XYZ file of C-alpha atoms in Angstrom:
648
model
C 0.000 0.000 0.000
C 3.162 2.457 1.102
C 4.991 1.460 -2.251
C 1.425 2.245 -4.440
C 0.784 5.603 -2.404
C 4.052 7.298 -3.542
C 4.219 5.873 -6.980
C 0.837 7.514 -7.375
C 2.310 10.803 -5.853
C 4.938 10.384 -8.249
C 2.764 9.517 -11.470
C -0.051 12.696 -10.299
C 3.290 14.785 -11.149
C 0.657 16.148 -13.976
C -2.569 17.586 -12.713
C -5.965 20.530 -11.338
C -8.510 23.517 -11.254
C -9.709 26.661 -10.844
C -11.641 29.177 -13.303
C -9.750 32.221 -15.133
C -11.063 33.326 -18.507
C -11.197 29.752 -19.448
C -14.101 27.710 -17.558
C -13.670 23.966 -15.852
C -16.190 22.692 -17.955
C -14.011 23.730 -21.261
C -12.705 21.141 -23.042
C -8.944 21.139 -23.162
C -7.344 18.200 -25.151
C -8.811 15.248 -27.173
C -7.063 12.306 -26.718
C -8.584 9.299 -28.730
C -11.557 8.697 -27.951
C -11.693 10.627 -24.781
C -12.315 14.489 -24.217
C -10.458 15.884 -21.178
C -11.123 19.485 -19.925
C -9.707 22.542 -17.997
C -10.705 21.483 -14.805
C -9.447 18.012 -15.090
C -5.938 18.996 -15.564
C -6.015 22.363 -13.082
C -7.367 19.920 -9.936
C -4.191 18.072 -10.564
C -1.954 20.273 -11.466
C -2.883 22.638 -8.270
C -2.856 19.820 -6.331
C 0.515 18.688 -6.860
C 2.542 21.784 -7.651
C 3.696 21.929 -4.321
C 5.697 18.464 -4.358
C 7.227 18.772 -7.437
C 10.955 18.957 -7.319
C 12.058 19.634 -10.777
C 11.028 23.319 -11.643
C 11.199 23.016 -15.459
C 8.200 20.959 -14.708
C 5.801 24.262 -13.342
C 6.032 25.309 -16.856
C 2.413 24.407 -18.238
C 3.780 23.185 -21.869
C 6.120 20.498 -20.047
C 3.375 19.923 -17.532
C 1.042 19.388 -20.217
C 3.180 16.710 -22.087
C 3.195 15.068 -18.880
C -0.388 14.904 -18.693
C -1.081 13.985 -22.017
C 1.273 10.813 -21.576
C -0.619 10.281 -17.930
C -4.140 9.926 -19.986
C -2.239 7.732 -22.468
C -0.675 5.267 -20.231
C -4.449 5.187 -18.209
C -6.082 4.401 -21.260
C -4.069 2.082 -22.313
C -4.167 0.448 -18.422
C -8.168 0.343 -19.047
C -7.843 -1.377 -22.640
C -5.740 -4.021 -21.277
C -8.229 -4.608 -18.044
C -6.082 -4.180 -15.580
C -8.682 -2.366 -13.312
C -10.729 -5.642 -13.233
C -7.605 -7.442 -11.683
C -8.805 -8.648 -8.512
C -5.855 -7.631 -6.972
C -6.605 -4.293 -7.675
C -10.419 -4.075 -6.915
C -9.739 -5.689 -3.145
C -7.029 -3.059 -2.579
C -9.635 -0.185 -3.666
C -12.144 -1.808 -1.597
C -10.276 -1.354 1.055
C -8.989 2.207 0.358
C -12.843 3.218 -0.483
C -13.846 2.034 3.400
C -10.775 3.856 4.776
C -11.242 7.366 3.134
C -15.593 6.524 3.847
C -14.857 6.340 7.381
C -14.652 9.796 8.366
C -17.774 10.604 6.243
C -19.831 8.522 8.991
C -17.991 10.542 11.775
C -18.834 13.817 13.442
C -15.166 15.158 13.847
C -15.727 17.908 16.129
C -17.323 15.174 18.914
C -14.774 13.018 17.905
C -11.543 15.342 18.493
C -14.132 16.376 21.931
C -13.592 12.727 22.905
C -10.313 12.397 22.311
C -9.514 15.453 24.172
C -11.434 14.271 27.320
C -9.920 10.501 27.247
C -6.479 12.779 26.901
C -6.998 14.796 29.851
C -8.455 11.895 32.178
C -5.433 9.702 31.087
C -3.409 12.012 33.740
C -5.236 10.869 36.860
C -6.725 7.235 37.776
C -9.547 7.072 40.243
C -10.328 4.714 42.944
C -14.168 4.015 43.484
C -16.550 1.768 44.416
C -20.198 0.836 42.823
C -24.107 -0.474 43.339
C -25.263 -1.949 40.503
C -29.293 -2.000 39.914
C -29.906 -3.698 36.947
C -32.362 -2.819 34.499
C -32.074 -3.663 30.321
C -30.612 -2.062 28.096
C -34.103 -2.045 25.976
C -36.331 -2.332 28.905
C -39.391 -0.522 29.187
C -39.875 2.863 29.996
C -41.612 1.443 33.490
C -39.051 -0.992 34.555
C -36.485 1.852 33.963
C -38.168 4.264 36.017
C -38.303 1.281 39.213
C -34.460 0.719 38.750
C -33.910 4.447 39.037
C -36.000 5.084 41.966
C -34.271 1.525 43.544
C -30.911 3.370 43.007
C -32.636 6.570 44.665
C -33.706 4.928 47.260
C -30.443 2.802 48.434
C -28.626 6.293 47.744
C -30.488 7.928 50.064
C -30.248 5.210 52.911
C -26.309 5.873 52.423
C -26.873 9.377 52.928
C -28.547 8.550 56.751
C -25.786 6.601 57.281
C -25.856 3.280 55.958
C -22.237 2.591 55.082
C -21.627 2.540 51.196
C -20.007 -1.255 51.662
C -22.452 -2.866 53.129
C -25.131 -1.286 51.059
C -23.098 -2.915 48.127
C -23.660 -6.054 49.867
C -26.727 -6.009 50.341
C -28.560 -4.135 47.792
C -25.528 -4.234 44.400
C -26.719 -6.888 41.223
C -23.200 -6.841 40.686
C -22.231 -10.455 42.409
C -18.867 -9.948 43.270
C -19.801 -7.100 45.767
C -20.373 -10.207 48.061
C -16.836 -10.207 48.316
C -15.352 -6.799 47.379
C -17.911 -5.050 49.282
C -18.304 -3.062 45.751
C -14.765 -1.998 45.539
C -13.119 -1.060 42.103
C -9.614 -0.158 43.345
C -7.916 2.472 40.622
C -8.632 2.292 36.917
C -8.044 5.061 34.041
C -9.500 5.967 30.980
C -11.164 3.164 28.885
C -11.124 0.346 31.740
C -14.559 1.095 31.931
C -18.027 1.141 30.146
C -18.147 5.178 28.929
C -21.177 6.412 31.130
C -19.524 4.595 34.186
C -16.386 6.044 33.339
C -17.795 9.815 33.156
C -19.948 9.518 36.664
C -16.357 8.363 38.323
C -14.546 11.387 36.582
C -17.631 13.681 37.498
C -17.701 12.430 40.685
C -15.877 14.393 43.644
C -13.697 13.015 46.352
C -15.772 11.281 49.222
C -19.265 11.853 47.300
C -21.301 9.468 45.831
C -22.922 10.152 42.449
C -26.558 9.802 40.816
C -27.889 7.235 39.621
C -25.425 6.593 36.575
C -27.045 4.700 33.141
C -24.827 2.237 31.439
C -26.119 -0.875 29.271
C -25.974 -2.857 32.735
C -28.052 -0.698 34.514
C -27.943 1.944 37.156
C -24.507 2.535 39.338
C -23.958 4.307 41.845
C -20.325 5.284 42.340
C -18.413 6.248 45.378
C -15.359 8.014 44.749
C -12.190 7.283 47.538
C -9.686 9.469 45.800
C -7.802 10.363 42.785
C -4.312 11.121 41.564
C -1.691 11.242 39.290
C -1.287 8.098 36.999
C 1.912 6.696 37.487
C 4.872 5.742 35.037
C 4.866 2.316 33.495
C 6.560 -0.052 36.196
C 8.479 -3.530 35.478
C 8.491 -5.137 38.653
C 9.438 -8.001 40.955
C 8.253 -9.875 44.329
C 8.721 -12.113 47.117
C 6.192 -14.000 48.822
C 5.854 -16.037 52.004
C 2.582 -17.408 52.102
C 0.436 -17.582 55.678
C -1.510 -19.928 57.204
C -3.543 -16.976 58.993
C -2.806 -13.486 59.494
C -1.195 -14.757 62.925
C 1.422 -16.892 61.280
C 4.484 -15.718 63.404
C 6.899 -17.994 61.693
C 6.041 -16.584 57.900
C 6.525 -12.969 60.074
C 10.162 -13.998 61.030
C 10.748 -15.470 57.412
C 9.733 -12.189 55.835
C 11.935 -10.206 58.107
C 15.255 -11.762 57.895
C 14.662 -11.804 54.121
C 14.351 -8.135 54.087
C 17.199 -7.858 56.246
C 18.939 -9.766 53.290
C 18.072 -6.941 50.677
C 18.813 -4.111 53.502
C 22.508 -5.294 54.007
C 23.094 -5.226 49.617
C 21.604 -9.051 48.434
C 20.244 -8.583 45.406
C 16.232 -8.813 45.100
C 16.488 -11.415 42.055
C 18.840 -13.408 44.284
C 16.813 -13.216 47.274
C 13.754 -14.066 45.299
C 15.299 -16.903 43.504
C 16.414 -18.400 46.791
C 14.162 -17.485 48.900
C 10.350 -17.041 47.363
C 7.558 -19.058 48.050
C 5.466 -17.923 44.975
C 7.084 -21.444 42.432
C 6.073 -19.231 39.116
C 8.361 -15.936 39.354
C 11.568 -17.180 41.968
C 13.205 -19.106 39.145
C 13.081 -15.685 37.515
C 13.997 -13.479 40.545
C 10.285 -13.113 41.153
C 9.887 -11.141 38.119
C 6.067 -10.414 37.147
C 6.552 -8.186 34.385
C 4.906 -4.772 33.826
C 2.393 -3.752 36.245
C -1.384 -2.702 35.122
C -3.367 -1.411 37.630
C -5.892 -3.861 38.675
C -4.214 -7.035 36.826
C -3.036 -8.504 40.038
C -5.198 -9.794 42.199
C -2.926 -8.819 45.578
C -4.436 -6.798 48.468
C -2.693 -3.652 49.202
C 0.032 -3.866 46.117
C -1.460 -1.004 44.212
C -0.628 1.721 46.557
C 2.821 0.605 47.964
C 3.728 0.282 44.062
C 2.445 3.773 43.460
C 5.225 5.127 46.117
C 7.902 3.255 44.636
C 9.046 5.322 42.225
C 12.988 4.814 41.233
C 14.565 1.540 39.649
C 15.565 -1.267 42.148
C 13.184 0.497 44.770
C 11.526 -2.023 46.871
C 8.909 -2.259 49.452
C 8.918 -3.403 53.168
C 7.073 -6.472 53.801
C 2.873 -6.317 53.288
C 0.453 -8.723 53.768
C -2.384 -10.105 51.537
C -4.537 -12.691 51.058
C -1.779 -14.851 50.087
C 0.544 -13.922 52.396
C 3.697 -11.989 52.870
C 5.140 -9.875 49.704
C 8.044 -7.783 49.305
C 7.787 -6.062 45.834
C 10.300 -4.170 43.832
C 10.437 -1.973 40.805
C 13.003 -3.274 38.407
C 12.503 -0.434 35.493
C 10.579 2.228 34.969
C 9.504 3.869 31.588
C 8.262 7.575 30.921
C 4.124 7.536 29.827
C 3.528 7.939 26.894
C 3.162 11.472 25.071
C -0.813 12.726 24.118
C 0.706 12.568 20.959
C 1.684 9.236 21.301
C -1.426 7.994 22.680
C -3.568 9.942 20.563
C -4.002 7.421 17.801
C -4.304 4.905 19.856
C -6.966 7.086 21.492
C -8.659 6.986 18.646
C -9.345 3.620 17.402
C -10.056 2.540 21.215
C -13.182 5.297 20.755
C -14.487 4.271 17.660
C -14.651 0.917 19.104
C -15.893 0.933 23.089
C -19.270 2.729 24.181
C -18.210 6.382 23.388
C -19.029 4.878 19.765
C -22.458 5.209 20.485
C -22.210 8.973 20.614
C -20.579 8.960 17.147
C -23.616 6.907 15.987
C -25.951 8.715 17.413
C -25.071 12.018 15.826
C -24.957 9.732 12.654
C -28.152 8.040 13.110
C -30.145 11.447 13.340
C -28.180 13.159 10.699
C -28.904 9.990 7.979
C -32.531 9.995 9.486
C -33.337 13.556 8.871
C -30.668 13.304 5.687
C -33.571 10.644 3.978
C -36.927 12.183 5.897
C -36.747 8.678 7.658
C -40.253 7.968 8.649
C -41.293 5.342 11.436
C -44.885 3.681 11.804
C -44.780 2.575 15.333
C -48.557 0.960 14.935
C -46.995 -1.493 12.543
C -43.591 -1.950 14.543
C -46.369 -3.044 17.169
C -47.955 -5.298 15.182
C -44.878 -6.713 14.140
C -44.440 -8.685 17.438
C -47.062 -11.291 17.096
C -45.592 -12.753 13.906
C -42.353 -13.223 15.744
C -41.885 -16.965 16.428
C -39.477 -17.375 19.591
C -39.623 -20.983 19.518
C -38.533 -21.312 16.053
C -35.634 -18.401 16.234
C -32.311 -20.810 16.210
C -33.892 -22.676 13.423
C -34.245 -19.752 11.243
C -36.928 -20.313 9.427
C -38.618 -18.779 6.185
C -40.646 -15.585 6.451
C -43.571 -15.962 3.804
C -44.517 -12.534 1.860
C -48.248 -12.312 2.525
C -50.591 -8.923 3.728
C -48.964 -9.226 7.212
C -45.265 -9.383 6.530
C -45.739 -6.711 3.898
C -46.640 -4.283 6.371
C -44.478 -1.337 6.065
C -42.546 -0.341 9.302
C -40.417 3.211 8.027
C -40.052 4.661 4.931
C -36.614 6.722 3.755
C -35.726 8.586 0.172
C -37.659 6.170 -1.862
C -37.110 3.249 -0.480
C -38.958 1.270 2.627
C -38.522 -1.243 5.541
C -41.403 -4.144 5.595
C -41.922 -6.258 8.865
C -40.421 -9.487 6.239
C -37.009 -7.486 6.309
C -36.884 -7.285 10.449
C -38.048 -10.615 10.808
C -35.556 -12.084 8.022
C -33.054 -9.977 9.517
C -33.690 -11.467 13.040
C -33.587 -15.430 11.665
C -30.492 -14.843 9.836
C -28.984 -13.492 13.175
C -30.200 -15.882 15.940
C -27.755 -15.616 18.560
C -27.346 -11.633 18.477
C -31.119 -11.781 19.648
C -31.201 -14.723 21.391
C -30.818 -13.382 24.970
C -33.123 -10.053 24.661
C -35.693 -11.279 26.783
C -38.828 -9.963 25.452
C -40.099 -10.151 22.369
C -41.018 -6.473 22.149
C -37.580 -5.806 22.613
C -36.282 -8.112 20.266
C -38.207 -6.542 18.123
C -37.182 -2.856 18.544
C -33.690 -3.937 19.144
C -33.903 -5.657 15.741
C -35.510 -2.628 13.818
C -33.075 -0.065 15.337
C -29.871 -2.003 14.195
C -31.533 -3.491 10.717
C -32.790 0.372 9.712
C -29.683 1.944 10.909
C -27.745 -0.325 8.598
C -30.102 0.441 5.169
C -29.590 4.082 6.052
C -25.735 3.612 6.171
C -25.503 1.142 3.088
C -27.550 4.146 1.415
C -25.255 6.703 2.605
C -22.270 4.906 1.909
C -23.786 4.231 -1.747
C -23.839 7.470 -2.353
C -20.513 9.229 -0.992
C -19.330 9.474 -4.581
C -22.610 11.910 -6.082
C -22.608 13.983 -2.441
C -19.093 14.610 -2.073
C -17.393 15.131 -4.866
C -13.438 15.222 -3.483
C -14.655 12.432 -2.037
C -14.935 10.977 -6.125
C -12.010 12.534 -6.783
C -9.701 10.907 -4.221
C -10.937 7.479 -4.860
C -10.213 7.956 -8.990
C -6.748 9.119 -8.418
C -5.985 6.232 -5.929
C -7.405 3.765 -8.208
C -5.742 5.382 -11.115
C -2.594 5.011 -9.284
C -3.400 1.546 -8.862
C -3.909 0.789 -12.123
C -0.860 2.821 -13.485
C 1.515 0.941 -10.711
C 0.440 -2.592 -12.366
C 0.746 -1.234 -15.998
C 4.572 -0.336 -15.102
C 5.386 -3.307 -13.307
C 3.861 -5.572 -15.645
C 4.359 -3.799 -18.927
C 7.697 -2.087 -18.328
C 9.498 -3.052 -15.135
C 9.080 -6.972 -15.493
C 9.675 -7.210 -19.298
C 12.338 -4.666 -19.161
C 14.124 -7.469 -16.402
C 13.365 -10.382 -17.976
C 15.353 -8.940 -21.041
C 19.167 -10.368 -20.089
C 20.080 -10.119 -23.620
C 19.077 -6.096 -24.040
C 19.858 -5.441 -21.017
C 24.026 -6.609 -21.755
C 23.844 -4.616 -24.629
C 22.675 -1.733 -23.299
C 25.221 -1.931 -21.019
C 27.818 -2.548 -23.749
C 26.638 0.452 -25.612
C 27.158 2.603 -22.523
C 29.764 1.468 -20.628
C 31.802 4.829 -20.221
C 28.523 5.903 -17.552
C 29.636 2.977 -15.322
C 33.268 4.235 -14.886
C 34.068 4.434 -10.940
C 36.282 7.434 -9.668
C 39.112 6.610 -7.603
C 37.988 6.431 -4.282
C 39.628 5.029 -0.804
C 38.364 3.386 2.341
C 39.732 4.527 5.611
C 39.366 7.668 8.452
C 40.097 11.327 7.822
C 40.699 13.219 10.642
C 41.534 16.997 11.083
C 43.091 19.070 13.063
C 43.828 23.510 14.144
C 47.369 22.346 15.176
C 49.999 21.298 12.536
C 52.052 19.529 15.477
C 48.631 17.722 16.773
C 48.505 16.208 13.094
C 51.872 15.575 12.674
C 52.031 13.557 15.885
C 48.856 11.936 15.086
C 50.050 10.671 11.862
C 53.510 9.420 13.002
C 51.297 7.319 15.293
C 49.203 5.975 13.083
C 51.982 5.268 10.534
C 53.059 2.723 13.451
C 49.757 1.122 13.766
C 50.027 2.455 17.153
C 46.994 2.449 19.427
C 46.043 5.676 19.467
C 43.663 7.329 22.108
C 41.410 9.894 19.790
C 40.630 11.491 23.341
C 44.175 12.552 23.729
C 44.064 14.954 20.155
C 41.835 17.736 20.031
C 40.321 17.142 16.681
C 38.235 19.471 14.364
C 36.658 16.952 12.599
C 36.584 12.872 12.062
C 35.111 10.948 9.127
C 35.162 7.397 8.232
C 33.743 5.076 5.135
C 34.573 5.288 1.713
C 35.491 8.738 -0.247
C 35.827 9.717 -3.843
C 38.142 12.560 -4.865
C 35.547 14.842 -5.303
C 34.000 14.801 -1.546
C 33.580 18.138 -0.485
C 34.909 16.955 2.831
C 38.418 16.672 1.505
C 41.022 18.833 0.278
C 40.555 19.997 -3.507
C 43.116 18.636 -5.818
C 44.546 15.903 -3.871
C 47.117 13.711 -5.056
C 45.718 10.355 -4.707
C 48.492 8.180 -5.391
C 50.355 10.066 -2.415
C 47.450 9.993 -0.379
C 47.969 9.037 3.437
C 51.829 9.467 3.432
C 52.062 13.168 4.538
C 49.905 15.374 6.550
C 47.955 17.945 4.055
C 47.089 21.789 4.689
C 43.912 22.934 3.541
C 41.750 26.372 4.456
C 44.056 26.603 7.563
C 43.486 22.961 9.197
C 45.255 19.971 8.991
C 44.578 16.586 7.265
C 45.304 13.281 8.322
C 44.432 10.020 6.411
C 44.374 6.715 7.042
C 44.096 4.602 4.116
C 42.602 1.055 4.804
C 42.222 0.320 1.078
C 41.802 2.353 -2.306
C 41.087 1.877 -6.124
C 41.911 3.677 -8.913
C 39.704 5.117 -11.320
C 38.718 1.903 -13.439
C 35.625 0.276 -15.665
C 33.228 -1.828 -13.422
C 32.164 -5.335 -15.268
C 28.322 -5.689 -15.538
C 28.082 -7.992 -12.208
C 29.258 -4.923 -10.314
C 26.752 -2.026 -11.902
C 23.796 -4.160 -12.859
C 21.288 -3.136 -10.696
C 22.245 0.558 -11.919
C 22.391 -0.852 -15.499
C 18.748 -2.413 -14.493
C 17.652 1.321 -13.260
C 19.066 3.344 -16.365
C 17.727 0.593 -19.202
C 14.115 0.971 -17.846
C 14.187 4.623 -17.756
C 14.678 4.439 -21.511
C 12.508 1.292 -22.266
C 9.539 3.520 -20.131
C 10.560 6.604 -22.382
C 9.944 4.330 -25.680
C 6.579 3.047 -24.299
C 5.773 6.493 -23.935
C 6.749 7.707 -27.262
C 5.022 5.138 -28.902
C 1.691 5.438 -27.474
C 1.819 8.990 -28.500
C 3.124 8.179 -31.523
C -0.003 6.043 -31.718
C -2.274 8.521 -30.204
C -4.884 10.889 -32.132
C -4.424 14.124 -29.847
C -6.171 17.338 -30.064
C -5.453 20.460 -28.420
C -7.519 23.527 -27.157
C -4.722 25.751 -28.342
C -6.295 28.825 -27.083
C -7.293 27.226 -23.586
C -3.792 26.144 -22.972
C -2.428 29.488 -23.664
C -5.078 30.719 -21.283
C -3.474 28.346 -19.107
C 0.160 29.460 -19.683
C -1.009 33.100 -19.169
C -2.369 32.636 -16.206
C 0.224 29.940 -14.258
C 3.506 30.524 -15.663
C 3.518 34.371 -14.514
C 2.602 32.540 -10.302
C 5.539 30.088 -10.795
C 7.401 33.224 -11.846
C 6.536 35.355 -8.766
């Protein structure tokens, strides 16, 4: 894809448009068959006039013979077919989703997200939750009883009911039976959006609204928040307990630490001494910490204070026992910049996508006057058949299925295309539990996608850079194969031609003298003198101890700027040479004379120079071929009006 992107770059070095006394619409060249006008060849020409190198080629006549032979070598990519290669219609397929993408995207609420996940990546927050559950599609009633549930409990905290063991006793969430609710720290995108937002929202020691995510209603409890830490490698040791009383495990854990306090190393305490048989064989290495990906009472905040390589911990105990941990490296966090892209695919991806689609979903719907008949979504349900939903059977087009459900541009949505929709898909409905539900669930996602397909069918006709950008890619495609397959490949293949042509031309492959070795350089003549006597001697020489100007090293030819002018190269390396006031010192590790290189030595430059000239004969000859007629008067409209900008 890299490779095709700048060849097309390079082959667009002949195109664009904008209106002077000519108009876009006028016709500008004939070539064959096909008519080509002014706005054709300003779009690219505007376009690309900023990357091209070579000046000569601002000038409108030689950017309009490199047009001309642009339209040639495209037709002649169409005659041959090579757009129907399916090589090259996957690889547009995929380019065509790509450049869609951020037609389906509200940017401004996308850059607003990625702004906010930026700024909340500084801080993590440590929290705890009730979870009332209620459906994602439930019904307006059962939504209202889980909010006033999670009203209710919030208010008994309030008189004084502690937020644990209202977690306990009141959360849906099943392991509060155990974790009393508790969350410990998390960060940007470790939780469901909405969640995420009430912790942010949420002030130190308060306890939030009732918060709506697709699980239900939370209600979060925020215990503090503070600065995310750097990325930490770590290390530990652990001396599991029998109880929290074990005195013997206390005494273990002590005399170990006493061990790291007098200079033992932690991997060689750990590998000794460690009761944890998966990390002590590697020095008790874990690897690099993520909040909340260890299961270890009490390790997240005596981590967070460790905050130097080899820093380690006194003894803690957990669940599991004793532990002694230790930071082993520690990395910078990444930039915004650097997380920014990432930022980016995680949104389009997690809940915050829902935002993006529901800006979409009420553009496309007032977009194609999207009109819903909710009697008819209602009579939908009956002709659902539960019972028969895995085995996907046949809807029948009769009066009933026929009904129409929403009508958009000039097209419609019968109850035969939800229920068709919902057999084809079994287990993404299975689990909704009622059928009216199902049913809306269904309709939602099936209508949203016809509206989208329509959209997406019709990027080309509403935006037309949109047109424009796909062409040129896929004329880039199409160009790329023509030269590999018609010029670069056969050009290759040709051992014979390719000899000759290197026969014919073999005083461009002569090869300068040039040397291999160091040049150094020096203010003082005695420095360099010294330096060279030394090296002369193949005597170790400390560059430290000379106070050099400048060193280089690889291979030279005579004409490096770096060197003296007019050296003597068979003398070169036995005396010290002045030049502009410094010194010169070489050390000649091997040299060649000027000589002829064989065709083994220059044949991938023989390769290079051969297809330049078999490409310039293609060219020729399709224009030799060609029936071309020109707009004289439009292209010296043309001249008029860019060749006096290139000149300013």
């Amino acid at each position: 894809m890299k490779l095709i992107k700048v060849t097309l770059n390079f082959l667009l070095l002949n195109l664009s448009i904008t209106a002077f006394a000519q108009k876009p619409t006028d016709f500008l060249v004939t070539i064959n068959d096909s008519v080509y006008n002014v706005g054709d060849f300003e779009r690219l020409y505007n376009k690309n006039i900023d990357i091209i190198a070579d000046e000569s080629q601002k000038d409108i006549d030689t950017y309009f013979n490199l047009y001309k032979t642009y339209k040639l070598r495209l037709q002649n990519a169409y005659a041959l077919e090579i757009d129907k290669l399916a090589k090259i219609e996957q690889e547009l397929k995929v380019y065509r989703t790509e450049l869609a993408e951020k037609y389906f995207i509200n940017e401004k609420e996308l850059d607003r997200l990625v702004n906010e996940a930026l700024n909340r990546a500084d801080f993590e927050v440590k929290a705890s939750h009730i979870l009332i559950n209620v459906d994602e599609f439930a019904q307006p009633a059962d939504t209202l009883k889980a909010y006033n549930k999670a009203i209710d409990v919030r208010n008994e905290i309030l008189k004084g009911l502690s937020f644990e063991n209202a977690a306990v006793k009141y959360s849906d969430d099943l392991s509060a039976k155990t974790n009393n609710g508790n969350l410990g720290y998390f960060s940007v995108f470790k939780m469901v959006y909405p969640f995420e937002s009430g912790a942010y929202n949420t002030k130190i020691g308060e306890i939030s609204l009732p918060v709506r995510s697709n699980f239900g209603y939370h209600l979060i409890k925020v215990y503090n928040k503070r600065e995310t830490p750097k990325i930490k490698n770590i290390a530990h040791i652990l001396v599991e307990t029998k109880d929290k009383n074990n005195a013997e495990a206390k005494k273990k854990i002590d005399d170990i630490y006493k061990r790291l306090t007098v200079g033992d190393t932690f991997y060689d305490v750990a590998f000794h001494f460690s009761e944890d048989i998966h990390t002590c064989d590697k020095g008790g290495d874990i690897g690099i910490y993520n909040e909340g990906s260890l299961n270890i009472d009490g390790i997240s905040d005596v981590l967070y204070d460790l905050n130097f390589n080899d820093a380690y911990s006194k003894p803690f105990l957990s669940q599991y026992g004793w532990h002694i941990v230790a930071v082993t490296n520690i990395k910078d966090k990444p930039t915004k910049e650097e997380l920014k892209a990432n930022y980016l695919r995680k949104i389009k991806s997690d809940s915050r996508s829902k935002i993006l689609e529901k800006d979409l979903i009420t553009h496309l719907r007032e977009m194609y006057h999207f009109t819903v008949n909710e009697k008819n979504i209602n009579a939908t349900v009956p002709l659902f058949q539960r019972q028969e939903l895995m085995n996907q059977p046949t809807v029948e087009s009769n009066e009933a299925t026929e009904m129409i459900l929403a009508t958009y541009s000039d097209q419609k949505i019968t109850t035969k295309n939800i229920l068709d929709h919902i057999y084809s898909f079994p287990k993404q409905y299975a689990a909704v539990k009622t059928d009216e539900l199902l049913i809306k669930k269904a309709f939602d996602f099936y209508s949203l996608r016809k509206l989208k397909e329509t959209y997406n069918n019709n990027l080309e006709s509403n935006f037309p850079e949109f047109a424009h950008n796909l062409n040129e890619f896929k004329e880039g495609l199409v160009l790329f194969e023509l030269l590999e397959q018609n010029i670069w490949n056969e050009s290759a293949k040709d051992t014979v031609a390719l000899q000759n042509y290197y026969q014919n031309n073999k005083t461009t492959y002569l090869q300068p003298a040039n040397f291999i070795g160091e040049v150094y350089v020096f203010n003082s003549k005695s420095d360099a003198k010294t330096y060279h006597k030394l090296l002369k001697k193949n005597y170790k020489v400390k560059e430290a101890d000379f106070p050099m100007v400048y060193k280089y090293q690889g291979r030279f030819y005579m004409n490096d700027k770096r060197l003296p002018e007019n050296l003597d190269f068979n003398s070169l390396g036995k005396n010290v040479v002045k030049h502009n006031n410094n010194y010169y010192v070489f050390y000649i590790r091997d040299k060649k004379d000027e000589h002829q290189s064989n065709y083994e030595e220059v044949k991938n430059q023989v390769l290079s120079d051969y297809q330049k000239q078999y490409e310039d004969k293609y060219n020729q000859d399709l224009i030799n071929k060609a029936q071309i007629k020109v707009n004289q008067p439009v292209l010296d409209q043309l001249k008029t009006k860019y060749n006096k900008k290139t000149l300013n």
